CSV table of C-alpha atoms and ligand atoms in Angstrom, one decimal:
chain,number,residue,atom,x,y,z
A,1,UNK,CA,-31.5,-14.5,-67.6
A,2,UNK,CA,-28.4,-15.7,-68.3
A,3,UNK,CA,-27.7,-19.4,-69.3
A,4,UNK,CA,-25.9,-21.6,-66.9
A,5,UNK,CA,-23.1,-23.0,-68.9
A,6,UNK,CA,-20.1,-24.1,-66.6
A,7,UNK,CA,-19.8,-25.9,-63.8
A,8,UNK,CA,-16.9,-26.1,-61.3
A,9,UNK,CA,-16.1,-29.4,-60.0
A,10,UNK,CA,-13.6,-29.1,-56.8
A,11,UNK,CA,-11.2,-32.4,-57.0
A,12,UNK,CA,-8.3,-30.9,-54.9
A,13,UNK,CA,-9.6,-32.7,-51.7
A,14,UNK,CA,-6.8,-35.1,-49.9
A,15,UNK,CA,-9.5,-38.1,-49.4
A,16,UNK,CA,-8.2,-38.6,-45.6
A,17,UNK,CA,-11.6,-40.0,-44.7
A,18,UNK,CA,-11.2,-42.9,-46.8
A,19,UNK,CA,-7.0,-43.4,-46.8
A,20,UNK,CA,-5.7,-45.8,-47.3
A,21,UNK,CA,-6.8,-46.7,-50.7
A,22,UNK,CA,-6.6,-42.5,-51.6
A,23,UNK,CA,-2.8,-42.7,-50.6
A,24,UNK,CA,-1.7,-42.2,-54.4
A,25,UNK,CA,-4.8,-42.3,-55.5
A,26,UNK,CA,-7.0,-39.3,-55.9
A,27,UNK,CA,-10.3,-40.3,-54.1
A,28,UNK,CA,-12.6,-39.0,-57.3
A,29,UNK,CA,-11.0,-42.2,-59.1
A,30,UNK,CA,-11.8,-45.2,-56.7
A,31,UNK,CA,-14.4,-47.0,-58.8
A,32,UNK,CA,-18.4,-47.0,-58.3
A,33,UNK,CA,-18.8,-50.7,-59.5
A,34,UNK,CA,-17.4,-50.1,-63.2
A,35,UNK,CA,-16.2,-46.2,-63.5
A,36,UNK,CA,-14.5,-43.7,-61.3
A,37,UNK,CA,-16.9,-41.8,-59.1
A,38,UNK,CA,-15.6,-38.9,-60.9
A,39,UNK,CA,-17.3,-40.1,-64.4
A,40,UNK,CA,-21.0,-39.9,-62.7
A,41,UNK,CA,-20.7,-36.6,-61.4
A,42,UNK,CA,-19.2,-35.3,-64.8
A,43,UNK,CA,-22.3,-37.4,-66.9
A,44,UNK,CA,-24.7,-35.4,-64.8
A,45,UNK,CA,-23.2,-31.6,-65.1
A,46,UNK,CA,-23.3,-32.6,-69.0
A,47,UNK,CA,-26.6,-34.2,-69.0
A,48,UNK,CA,-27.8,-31.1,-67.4
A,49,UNK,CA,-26.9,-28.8,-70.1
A,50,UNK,CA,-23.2,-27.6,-68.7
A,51,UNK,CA,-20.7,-27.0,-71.6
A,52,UNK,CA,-17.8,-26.5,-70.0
A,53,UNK,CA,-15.9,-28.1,-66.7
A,54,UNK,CA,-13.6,-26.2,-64.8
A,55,UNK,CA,-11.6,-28.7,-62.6
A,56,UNK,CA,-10.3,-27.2,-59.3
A,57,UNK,CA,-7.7,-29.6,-58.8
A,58,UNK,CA,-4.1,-30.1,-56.8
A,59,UNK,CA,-1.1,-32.4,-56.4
A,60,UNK,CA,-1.1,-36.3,-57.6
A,61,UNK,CA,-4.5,-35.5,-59.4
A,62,UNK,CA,-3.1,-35.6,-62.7
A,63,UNK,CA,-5.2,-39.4,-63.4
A,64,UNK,CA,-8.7,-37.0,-63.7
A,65,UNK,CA,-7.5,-35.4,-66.7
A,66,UNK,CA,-5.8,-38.3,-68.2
A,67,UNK,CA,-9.2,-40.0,-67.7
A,68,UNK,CA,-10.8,-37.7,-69.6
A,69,UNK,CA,-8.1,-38.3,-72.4
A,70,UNK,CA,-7.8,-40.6,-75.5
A,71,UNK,CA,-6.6,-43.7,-74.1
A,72,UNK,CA,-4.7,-44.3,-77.7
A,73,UNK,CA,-2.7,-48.1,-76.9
A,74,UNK,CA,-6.1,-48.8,-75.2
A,75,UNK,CA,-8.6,-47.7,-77.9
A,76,UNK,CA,-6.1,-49.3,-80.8
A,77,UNK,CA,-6.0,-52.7,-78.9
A,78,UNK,CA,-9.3,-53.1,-78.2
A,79,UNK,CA,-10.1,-51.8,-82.5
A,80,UNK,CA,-7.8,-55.0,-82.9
A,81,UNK,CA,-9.7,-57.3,-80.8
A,82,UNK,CA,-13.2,-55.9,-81.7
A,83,UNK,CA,-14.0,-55.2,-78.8
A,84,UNK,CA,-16.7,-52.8,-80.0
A,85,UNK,CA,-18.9,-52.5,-77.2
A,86,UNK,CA,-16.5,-51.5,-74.7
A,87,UNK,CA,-14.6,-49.0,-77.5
A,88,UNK,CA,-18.3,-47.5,-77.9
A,89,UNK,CA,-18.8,-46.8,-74.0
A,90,UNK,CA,-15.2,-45.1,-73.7
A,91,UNK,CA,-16.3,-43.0,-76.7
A,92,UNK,CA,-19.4,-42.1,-75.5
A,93,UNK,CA,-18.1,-41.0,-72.1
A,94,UNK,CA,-15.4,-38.4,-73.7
A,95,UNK,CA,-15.9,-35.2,-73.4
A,96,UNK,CA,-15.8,-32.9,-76.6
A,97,UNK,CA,-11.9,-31.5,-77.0
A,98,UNK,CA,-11.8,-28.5,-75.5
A,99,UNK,CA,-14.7,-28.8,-73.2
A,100,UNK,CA,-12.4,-28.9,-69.5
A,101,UNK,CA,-10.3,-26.9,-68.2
A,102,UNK,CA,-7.8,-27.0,-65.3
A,103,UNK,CA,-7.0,-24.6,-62.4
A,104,UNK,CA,-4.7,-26.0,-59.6
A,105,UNK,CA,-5.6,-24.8,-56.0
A,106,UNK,CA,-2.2,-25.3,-54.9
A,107,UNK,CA,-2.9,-25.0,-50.6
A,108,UNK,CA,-5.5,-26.7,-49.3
A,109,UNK,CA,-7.6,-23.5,-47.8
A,110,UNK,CA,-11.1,-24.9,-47.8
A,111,UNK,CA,-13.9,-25.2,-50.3
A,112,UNK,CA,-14.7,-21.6,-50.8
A,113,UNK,CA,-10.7,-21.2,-51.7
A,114,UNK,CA,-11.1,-23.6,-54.5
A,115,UNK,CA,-14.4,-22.3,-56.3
A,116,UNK,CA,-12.7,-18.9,-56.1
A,117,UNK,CA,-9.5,-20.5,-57.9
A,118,UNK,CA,-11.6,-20.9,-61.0
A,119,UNK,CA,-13.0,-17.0,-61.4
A,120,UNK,CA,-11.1,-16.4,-64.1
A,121,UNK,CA,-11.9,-19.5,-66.1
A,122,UNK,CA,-16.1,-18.9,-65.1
A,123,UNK,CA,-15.9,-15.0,-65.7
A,124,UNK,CA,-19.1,-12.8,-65.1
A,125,UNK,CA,-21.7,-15.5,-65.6
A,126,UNK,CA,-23.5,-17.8,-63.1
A,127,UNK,CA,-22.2,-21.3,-62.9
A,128,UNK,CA,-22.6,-24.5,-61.4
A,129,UNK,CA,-20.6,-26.1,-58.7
A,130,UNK,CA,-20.8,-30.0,-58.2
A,131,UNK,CA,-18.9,-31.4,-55.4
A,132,UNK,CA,-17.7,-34.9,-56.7
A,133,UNK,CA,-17.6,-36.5,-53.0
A,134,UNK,CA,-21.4,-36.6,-53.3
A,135,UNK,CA,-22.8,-39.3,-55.8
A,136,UNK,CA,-26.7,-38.2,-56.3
A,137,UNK,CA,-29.6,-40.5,-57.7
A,138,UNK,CA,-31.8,-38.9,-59.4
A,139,UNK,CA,-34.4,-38.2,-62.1
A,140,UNK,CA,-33.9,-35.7,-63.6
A,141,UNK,CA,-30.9,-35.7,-62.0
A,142,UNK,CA,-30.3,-33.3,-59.5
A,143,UNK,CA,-28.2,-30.2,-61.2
A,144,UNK,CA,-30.7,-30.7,-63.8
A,145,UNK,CA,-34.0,-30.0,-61.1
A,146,UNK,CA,-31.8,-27.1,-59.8
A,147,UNK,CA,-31.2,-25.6,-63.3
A,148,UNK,CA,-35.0,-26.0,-63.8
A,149,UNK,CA,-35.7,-24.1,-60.8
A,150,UNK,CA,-33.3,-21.5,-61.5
A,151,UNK,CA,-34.7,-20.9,-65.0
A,152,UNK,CA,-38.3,-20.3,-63.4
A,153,UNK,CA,-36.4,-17.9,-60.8
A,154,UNK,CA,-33.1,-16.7,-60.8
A,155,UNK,CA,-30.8,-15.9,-58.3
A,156,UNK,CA,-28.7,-18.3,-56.5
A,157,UNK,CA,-30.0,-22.1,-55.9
A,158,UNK,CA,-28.6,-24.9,-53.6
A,159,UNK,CA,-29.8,-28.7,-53.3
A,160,UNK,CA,-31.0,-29.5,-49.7
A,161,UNK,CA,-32.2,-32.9,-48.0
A,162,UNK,CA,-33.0,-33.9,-44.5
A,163,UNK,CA,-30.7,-35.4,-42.8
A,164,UNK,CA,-30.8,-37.7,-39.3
A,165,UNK,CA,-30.2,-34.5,-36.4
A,166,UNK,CA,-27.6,-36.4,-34.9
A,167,UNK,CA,-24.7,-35.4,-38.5
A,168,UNK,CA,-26.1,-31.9,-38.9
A,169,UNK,CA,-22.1,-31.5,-37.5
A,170,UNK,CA,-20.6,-33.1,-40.9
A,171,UNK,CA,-22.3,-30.8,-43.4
A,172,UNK,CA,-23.6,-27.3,-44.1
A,173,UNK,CA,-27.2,-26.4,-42.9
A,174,UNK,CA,-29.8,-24.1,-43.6
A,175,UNK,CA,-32.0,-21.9,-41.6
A,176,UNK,CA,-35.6,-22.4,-43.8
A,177,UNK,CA,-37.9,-19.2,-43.7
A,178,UNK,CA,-40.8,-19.7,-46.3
A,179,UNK,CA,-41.6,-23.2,-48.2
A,180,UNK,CA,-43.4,-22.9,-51.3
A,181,UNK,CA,-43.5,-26.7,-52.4
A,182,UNK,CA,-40.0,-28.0,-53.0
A,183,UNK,CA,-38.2,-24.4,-52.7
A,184,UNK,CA,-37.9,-22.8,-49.8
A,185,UNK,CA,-36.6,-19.2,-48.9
A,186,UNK,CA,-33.6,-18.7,-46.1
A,187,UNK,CA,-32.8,-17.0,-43.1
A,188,UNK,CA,-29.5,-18.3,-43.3
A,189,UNK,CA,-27.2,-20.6,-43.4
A,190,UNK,CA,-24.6,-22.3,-41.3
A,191,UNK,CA,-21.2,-24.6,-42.1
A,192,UNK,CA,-21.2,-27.8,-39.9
A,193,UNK,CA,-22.8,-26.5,-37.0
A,194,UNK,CA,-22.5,-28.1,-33.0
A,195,UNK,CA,-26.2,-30.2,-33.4
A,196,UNK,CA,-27.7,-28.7,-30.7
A,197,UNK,CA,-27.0,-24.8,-32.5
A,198,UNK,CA,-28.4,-26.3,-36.0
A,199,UNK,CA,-30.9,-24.5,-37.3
A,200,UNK,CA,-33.2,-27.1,-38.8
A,201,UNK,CA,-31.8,-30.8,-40.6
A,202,UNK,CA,-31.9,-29.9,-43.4
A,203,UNK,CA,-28.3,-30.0,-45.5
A,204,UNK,CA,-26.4,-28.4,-48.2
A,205,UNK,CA,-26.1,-31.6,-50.1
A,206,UNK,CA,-23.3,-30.7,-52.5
A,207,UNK,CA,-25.0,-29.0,-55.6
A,208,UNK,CA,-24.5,-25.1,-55.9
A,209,UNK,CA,-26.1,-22.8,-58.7
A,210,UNK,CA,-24.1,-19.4,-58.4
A,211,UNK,CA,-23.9,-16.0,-59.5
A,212,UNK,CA,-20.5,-14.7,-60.1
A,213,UNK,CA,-20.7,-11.3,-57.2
A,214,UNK,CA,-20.0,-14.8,-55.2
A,215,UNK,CA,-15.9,-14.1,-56.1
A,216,UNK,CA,-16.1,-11.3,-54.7
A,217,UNK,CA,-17.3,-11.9,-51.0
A,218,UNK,CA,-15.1,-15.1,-51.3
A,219,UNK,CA,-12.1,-13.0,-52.0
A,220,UNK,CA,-12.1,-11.4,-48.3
A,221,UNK,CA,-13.7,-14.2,-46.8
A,222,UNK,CA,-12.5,-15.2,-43.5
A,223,UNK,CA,-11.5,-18.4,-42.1
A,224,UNK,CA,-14.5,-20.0,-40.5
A,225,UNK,CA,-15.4,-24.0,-39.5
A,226,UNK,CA,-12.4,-26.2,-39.5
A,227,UNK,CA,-10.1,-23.1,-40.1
A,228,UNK,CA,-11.0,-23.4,-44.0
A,229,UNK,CA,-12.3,-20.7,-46.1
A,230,UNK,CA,-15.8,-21.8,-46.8
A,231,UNK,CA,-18.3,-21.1,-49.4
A,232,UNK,CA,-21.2,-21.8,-47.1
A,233,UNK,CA,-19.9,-18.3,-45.2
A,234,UNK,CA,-19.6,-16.3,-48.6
A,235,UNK,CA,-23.5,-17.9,-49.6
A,236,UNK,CA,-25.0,-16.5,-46.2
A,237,UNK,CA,-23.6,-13.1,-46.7
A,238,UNK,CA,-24.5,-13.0,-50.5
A,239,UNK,CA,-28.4,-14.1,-49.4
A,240,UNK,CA,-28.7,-10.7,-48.2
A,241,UNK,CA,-28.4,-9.3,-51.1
A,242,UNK,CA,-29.4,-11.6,-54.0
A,243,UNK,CA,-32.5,-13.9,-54.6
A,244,UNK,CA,-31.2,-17.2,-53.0
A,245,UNK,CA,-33.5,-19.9,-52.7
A,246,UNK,CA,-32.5,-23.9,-51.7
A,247,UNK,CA,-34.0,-26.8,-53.6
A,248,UNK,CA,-35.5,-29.8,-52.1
A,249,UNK,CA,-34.2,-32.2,-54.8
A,250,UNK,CA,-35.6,-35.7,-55.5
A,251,UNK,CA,-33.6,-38.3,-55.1
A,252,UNK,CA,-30.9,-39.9,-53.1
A,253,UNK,CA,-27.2,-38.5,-52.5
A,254,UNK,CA,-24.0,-40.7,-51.3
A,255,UNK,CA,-21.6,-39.3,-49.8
A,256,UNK,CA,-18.3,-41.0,-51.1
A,257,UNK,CA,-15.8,-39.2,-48.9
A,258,UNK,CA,-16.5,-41.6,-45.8
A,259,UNK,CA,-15.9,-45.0,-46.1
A,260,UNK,CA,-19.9,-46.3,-45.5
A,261,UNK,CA,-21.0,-43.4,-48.0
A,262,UNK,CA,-18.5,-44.7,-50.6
A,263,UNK,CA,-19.3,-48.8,-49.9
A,264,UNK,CA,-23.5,-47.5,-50.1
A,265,UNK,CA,-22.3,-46.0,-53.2
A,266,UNK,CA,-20.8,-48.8,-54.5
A,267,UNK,CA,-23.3,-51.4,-54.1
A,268,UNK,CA,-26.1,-49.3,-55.2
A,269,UNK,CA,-24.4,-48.3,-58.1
A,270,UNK,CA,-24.0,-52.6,-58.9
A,271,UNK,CA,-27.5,-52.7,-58.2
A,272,UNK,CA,-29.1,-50.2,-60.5
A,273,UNK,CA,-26.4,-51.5,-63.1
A,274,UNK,CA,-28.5,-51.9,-66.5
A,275,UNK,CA,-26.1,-55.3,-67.7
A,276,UNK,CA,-24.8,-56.1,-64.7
A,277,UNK,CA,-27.7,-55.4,-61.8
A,278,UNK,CA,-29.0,-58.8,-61.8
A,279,UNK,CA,-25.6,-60.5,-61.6
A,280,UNK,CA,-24.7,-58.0,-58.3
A,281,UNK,CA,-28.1,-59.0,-56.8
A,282,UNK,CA,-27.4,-62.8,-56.8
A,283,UNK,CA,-23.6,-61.8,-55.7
A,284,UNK,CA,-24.7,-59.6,-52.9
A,285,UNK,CA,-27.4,-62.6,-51.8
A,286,UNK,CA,-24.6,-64.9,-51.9
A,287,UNK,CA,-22.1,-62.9,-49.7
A,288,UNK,CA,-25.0,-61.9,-47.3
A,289,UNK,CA,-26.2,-65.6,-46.8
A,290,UNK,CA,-22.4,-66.4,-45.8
A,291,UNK,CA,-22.0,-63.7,-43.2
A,292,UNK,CA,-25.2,-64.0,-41.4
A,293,UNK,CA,-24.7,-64.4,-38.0
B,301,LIG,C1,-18.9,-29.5,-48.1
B,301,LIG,C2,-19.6,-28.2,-47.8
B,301,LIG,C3,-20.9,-28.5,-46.9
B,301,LIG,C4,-21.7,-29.5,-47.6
B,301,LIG,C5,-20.9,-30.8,-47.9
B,301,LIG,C6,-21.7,-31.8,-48.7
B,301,LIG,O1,-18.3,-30.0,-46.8
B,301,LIG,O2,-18.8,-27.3,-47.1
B,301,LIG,O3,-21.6,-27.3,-46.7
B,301,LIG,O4,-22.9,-29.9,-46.8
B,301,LIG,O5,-19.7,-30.5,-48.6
B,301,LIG,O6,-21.0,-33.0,-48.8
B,301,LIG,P1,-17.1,-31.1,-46.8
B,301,LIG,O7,-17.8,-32.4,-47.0
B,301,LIG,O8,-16.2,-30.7,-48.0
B,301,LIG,O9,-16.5,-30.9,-45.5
């Protein structure tokens, strides 16, 4: 079986659900308390195990890779004010030289139209795909459940969680067959279905494993919800002919592309923070007791 090694994170997306603060600023870098929502989602593809980040990105995106950069006025200043602590974090958060790459998507044609951008870059191998809108809590974290799942199994592996019936509409959905404990087998699957055609509540939560024949089916994929090309279309016709199993993860996702998701997010985030949780606790009392009504 072979290793999964790269993941694709798709970071082309406009933000419109969350404008105006995404106006000229690309929606993976509004902050989660004290780093960009982008830096969690990159932590847990290499915490998992992935060597190698293919960035599907676009227009006005270019502060992701510069994130992801030496900061060299920054570093050297905070060297000469000994800032040490803060100089360690930065360091520890840098990815390896060489270890991203960048493919633009150049037309905004759906999901499935930006993991196919980055064929060349993944090759014949199966890969990861990590949507950066969707912040997951988890432990192990959640790419790192689905790659122990697929080293027991194979095939193809998405993260699913239930979901409240009435926003099956927002998100993809899967028609379960067969559970056996946390993994169940599909009849199918469907993107952003009307909530009385969805075929249970259970949703495609953001977190792909995927073999490469994927490129092909997403090559003469159609146009389907919202006029995009979408990857859930190309997963339900490559479940007929590949092992394809979805993951009930453990944990808890936030979904940072809507403005509740993204304030959740934030205050969780505080929350959990090892320095700085107990401070956000006594701040988020404070604000609290003066808004009561
Ligand atoms: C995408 C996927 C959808 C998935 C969702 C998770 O939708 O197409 O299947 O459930 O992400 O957030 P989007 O949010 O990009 O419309």
């Amino acid at each position: 079986m072979k290793k999964i090694r790269k993941a694709v994170l798709p970071v082309a997306g406009l933000g419109t659900r969350v404008l105006p603060a995404t106006k000229s600023v690309p929606k993976e870098m509004l902050p989660v308390f004290d780093r960009p929502a982008i830096q969690y989602v990159v932590n847990e593809a290499f915490d998992g195990g992935i060597e190698h980040i293919v960035f599907v990105t676009g227009r006005n995106k270019s502060a992701i890779d510069d994130h992801f950069d030496r900061a060299y006025e920054l570093e050297s200043s905070l060297l000469e004010k000994e800032k040490s602590d803060i100089l360690h974090q930065l360091e520890s958060e840098r990815p390896i030289a060489g270890s991203m790459s960048f493919v633009r998507q150049q037309s905004p044609l759906g999901l499935g139209h930006a993991v196919w951008c980055a064929r060349d870059v993944i090759g014949n191998e199966p890969f990861a795909v990590l949507l950066p809108d969707v912040l997951v809590k988890a432990k192990p974290s959640c790419i790192a459940q689905m790659i122990g799942t697929y080293n027991k199994r194979g095939g193809n592996i998405i993260a699913v969680e239930p979901i409240p019936r009435e926003n099956v509409n927002m998100y993809g959905i899967i028609e379960p067959k067969e559970r056996d404990g946390a993994v169940i087998k599909m009849a199918g699957m469907i993107e952003k279905p009307a909530v009385q055609d969805a075929p249970s509540n259970l949703s495609i939560t953001g977190r792909y494993i995927l073999q490469p024949e994927i490129f092909d089916l997403l090559n003469n994929q159609t146009r389907g919800a919202g006029g995009e090309i979408q990857l859930t279309d190309a997963m339900a016709t490559l479940m007929r002919n590949q092992d394809f199993f979805a993951l009930e993860y453990e944990g808890e996702s936030f979904d940072c592309g809507s403005k509740q998701g993204y304030l959740r997010a934030f205050l969780q985030y505080a929350l959990d923070h090892e320095q700085e949780g107990d401070a956000a606790h006594a701040t988020l009392r404070r604000v609290l007791a003066n808004n009561t009504v």
